[in-house]
Coordinates of N, CA and C in Angstrom, one line a residue:
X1 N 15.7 -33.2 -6.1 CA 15.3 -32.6 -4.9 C 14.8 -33.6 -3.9
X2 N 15.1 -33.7 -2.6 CA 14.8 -34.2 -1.4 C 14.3 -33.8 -0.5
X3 N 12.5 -34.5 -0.4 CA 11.6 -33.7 0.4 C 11.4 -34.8 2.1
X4 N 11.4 -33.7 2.8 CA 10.8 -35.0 3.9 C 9.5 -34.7 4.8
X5 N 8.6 -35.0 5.1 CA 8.0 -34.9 6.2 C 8.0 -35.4 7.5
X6 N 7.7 -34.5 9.0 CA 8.0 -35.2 9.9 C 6.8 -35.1 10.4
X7 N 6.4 -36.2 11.7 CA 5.2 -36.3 12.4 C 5.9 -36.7 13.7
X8 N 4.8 -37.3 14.3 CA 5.1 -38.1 15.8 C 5.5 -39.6 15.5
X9 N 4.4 -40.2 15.0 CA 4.5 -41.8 14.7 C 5.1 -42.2 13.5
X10 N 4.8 -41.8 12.3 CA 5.4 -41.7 11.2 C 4.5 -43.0 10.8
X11 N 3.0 -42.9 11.0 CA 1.8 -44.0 10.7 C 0.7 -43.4 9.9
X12 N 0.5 -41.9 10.0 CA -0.7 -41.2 9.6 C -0.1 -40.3 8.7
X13 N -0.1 -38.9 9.5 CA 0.2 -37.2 9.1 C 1.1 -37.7 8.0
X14 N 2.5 -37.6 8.5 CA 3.5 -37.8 7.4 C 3.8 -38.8 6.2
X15 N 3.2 -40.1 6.6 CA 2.9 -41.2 5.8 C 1.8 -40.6 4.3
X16 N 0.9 -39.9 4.9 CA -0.4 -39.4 4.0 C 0.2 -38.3 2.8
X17 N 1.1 -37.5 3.5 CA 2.1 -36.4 2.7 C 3.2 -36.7 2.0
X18 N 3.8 -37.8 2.2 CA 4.8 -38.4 2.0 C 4.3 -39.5 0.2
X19 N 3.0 -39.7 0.2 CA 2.7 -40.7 -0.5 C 1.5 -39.8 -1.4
X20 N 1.6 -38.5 -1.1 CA 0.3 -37.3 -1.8 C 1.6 -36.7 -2.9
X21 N 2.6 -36.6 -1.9 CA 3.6 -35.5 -3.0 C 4.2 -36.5 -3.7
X22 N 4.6 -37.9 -3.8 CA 5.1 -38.9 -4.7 C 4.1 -39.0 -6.0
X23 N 2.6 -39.0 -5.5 CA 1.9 -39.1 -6.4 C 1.9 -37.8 -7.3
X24 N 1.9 -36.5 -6.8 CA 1.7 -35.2 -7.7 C 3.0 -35.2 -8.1
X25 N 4.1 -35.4 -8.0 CA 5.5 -35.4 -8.6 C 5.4 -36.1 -9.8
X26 N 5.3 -37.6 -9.7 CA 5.0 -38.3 -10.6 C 4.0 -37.8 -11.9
X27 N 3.2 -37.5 -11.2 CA 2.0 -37.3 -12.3 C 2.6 -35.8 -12.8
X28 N 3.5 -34.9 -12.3 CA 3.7 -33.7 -13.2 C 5.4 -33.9 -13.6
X29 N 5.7 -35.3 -13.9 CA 7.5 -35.7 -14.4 C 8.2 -35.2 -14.0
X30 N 8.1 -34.6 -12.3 CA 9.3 -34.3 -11.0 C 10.1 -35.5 -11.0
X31 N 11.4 -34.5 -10.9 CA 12.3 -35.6 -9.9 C 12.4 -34.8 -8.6
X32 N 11.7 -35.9 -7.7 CA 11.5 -35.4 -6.3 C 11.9 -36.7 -5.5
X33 N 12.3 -36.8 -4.4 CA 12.4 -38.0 -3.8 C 11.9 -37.7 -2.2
X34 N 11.3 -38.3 -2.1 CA 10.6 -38.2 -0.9 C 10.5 -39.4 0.9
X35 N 10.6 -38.8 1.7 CA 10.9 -39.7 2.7 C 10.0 -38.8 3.9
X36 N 9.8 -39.7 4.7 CA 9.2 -39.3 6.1 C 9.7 -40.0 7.2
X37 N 9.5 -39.5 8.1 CA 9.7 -40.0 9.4 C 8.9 -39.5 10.9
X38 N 9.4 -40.0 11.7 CA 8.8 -39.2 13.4 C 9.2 -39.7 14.5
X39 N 9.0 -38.4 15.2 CA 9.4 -38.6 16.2 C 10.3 -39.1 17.3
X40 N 8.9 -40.0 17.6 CA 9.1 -40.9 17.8 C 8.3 -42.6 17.5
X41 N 8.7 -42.7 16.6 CA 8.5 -43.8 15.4 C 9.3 -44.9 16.0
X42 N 9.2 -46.1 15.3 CA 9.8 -47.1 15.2 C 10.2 -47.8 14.0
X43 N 11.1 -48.2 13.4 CA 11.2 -48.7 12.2 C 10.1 -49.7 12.1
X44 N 9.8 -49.7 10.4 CA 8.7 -51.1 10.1 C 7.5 -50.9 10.2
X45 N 7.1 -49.7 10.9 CA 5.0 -50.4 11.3 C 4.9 -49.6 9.7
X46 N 3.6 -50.5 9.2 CA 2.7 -50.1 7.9 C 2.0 -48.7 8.6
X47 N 1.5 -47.8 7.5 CA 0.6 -46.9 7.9 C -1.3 -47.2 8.1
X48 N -1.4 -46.4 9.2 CA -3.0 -46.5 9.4 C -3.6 -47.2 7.9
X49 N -4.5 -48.4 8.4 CA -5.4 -48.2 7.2 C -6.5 -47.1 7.1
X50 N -6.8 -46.4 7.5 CA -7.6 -45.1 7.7 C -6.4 -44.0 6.4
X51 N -4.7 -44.3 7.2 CA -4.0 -43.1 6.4 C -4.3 -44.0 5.1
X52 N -4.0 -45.3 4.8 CA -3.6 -45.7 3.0 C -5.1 -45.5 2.5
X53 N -6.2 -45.6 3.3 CA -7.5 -44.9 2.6 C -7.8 -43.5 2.2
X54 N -7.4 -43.1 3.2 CA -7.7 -41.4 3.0 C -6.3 -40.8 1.7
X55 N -5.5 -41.4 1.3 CA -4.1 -40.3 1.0 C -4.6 -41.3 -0.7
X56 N -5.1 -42.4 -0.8 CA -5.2 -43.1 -2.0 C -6.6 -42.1 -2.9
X57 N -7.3 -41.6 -2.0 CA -8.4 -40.5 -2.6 C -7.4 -39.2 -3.5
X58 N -5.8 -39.2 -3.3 CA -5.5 -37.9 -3.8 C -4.2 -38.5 -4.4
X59 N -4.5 -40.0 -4.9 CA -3.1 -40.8 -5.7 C -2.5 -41.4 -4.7
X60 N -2.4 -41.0 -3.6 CA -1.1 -42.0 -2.5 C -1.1 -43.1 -2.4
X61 N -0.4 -43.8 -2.5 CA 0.5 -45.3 -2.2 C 1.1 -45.8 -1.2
X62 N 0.2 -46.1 -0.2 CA 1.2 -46.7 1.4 C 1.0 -48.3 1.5
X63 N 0.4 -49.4 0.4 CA 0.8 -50.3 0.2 C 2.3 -51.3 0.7
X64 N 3.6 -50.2 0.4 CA 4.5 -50.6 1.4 C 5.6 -49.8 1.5
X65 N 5.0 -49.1 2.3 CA 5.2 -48.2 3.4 C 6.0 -49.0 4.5
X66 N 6.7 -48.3 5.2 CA 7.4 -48.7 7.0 C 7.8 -47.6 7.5
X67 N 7.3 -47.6 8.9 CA 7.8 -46.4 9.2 C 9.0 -46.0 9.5
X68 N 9.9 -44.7 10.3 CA 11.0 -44.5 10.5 C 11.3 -43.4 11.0
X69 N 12.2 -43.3 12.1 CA 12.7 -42.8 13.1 C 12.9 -41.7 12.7
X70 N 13.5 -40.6 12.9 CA 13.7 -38.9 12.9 C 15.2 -39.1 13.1
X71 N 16.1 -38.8 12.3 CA 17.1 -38.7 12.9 C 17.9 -37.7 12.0
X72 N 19.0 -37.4 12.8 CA 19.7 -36.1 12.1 C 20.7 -36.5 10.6
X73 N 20.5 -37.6 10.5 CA 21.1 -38.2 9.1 C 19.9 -37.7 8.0
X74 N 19.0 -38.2 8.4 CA 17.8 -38.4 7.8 C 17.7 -37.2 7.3
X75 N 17.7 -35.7 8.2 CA 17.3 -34.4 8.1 C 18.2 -33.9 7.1
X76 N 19.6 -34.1 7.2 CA 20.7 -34.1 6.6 C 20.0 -34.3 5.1
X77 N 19.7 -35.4 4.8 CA 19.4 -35.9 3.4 C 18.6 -35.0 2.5
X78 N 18.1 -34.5 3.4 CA 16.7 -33.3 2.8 C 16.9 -32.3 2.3
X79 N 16.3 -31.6 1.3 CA 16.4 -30.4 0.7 C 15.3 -29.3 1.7
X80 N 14.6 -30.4 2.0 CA 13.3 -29.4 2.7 C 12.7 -30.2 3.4
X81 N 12.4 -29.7 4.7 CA 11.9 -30.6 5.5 C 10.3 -30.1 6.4
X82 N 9.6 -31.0 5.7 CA 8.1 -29.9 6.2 C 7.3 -30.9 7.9
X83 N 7.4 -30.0 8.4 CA 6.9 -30.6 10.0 C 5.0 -30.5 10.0
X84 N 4.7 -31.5 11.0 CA 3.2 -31.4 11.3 C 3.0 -29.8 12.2
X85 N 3.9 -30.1 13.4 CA 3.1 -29.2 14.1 C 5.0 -28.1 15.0
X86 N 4.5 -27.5 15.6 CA 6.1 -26.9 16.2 C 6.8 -27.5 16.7
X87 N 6.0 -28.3 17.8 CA 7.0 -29.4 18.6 C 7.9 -30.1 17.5
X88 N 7.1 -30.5 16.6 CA 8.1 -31.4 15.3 C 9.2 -30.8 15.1
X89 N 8.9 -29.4 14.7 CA 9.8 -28.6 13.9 C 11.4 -28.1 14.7
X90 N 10.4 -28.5 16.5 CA 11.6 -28.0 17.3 C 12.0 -29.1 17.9
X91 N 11.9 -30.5 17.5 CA 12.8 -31.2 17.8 C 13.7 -31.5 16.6
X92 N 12.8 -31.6 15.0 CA 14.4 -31.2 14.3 C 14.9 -30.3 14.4
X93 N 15.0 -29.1 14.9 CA 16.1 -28.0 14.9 C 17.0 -28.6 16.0
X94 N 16.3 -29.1 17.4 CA 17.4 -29.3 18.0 C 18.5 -30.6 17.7
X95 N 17.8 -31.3 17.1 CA 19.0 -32.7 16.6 C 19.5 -32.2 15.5
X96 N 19.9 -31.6 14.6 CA 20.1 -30.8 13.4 C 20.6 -29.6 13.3
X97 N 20.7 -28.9 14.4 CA 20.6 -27.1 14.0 C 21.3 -26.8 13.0
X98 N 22.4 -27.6 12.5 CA 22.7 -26.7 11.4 C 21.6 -26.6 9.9
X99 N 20.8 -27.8 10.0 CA 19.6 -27.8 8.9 C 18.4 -27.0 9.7
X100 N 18.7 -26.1 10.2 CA 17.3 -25.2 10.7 C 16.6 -24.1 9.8
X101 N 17.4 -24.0 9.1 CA 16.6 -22.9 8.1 C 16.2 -23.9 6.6
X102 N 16.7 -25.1 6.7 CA 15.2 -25.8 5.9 C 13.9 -26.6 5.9
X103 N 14.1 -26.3 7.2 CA 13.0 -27.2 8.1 C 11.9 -25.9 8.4
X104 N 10.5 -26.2 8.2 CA 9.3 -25.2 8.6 C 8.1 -26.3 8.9
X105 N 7.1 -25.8 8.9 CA 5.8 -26.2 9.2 C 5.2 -26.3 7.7
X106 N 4.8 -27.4 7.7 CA 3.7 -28.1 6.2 C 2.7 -26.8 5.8
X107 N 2.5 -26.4 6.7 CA 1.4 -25.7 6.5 C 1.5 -24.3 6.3
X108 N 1.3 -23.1 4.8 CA 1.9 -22.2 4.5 C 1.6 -21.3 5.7
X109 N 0.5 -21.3 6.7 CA -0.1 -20.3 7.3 C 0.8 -20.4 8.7
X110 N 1.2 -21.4 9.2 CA 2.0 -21.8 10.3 C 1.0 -22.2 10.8
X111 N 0.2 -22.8 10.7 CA -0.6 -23.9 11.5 C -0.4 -25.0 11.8
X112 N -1.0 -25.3 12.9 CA -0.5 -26.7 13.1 C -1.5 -28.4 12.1
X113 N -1.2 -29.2 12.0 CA -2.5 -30.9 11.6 C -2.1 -31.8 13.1
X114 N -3.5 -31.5 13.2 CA -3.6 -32.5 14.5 C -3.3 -33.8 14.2
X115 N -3.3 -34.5 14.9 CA -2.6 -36.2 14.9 C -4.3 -36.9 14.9
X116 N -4.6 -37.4 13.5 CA -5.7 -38.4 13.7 C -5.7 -39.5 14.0
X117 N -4.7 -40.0 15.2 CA -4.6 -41.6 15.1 C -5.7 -41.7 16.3
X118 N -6.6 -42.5 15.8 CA -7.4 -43.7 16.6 C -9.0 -42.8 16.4
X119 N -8.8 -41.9 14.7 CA -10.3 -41.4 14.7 C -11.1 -42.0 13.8
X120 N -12.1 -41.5 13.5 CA -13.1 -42.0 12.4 C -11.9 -41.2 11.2
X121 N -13.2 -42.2 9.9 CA -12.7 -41.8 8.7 C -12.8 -40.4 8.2
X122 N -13.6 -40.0 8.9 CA -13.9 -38.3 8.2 C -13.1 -37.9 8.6
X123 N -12.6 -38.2 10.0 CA -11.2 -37.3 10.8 C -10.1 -37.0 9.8
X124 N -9.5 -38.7 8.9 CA -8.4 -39.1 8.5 C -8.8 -38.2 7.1
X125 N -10.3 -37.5 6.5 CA -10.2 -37.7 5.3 C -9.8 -36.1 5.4
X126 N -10.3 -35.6 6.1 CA -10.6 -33.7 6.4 C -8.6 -33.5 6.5
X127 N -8.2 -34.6 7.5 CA -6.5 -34.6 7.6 C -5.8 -34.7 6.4
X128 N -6.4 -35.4 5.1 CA -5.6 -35.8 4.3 C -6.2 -34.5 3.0
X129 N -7.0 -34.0 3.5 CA -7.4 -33.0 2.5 C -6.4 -31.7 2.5
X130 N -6.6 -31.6 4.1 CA -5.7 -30.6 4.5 C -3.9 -30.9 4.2
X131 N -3.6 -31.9 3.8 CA -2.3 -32.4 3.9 C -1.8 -32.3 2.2
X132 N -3.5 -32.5 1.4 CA -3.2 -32.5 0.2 C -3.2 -30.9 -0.5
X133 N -4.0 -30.0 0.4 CA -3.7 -28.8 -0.3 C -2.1 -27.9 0.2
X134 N -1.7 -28.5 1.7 CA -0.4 -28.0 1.6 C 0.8 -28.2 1.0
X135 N 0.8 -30.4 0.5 CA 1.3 -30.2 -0.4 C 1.9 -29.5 -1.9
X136 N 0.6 -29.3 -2.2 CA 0.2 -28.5 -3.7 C 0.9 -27.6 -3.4
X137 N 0.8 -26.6 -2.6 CA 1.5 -25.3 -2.0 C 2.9 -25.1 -2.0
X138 N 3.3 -26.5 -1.2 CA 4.8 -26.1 -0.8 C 5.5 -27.1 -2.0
X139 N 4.8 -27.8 -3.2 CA 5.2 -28.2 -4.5 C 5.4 -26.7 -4.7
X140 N 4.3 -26.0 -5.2 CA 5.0 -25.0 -6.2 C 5.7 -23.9 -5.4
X141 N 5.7 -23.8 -4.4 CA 6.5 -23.1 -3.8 C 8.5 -23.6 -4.2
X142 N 8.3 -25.0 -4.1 CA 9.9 -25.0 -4.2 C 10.3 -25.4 -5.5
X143 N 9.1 -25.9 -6.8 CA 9.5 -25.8 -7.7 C 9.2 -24.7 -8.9
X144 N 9.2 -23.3 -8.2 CA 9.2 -22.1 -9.1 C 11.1 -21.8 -9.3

């Protein structure tokens, strides 16, 4: 199975989800493969040290990490594709539309995760908590 998360920068939100569901996969002998990206990203930057702190509290691994662009290859690749907030979700539908019905929002309630770049640590931790129980969610959601 092929999961992706998207964000804006592809330095925080998605890097923290991207490196939470590798670890719960792992630790429960999934084969899951997992990738992120955003927006609008740039290839190569490492994630926040704020994200490799906060996402390492729930197993994550952004040690080497790089970021990466959003692109409809990318979307392509995915079995499921979980967005931060709408705007995300509605710019992959529009580079993609034919992968629109596997693309949603991270979050089972349709809510949006704010963008913590340039906050305190509580900001990034409260983000990665929240990032860590939707994982959990939309884990057993696609592996029932």
């Amino acid at each position: 199975m092929n999961v992706l998360f998207v964000c804006t920068g592809n330095l925080c939100r998605s890097p923290m989800a991207h490196a939470i569901l590798e670890s719960k996969a792992k630790e429960l002998g999934l084969d899951v493969n997992v990738r992120s990206c955003g927006v609008l990203a740039t290839e190569g930057f490492r994630a926040t040290p704020e994200a490799q702190r906060a996402s390492a509290k729930y197993g994550g691994d952004l040690s080497r990490f790089g970021s990466s662009p959003c692109d409809a290859q990318t979307i392509r690749w995915a079995d499921y594709v979980f967005c931060m907030t709408r705007r995300h979700l509605a710019y992959v539908q529009s580079i993609a539309p034919d992968c629109a019905d596997k693309a949603t929002l991270l979050l089972p309630s349709g809510g949006e995760i704010a963008d913590p770049i340039g906050a305190k640590h509580d900001v990034y931790s409260q983000c990665a908590w929240l990032i860590e129980q939707a994982v959990s969610k939309r884990l057993g959601e696609i592996c029932e």
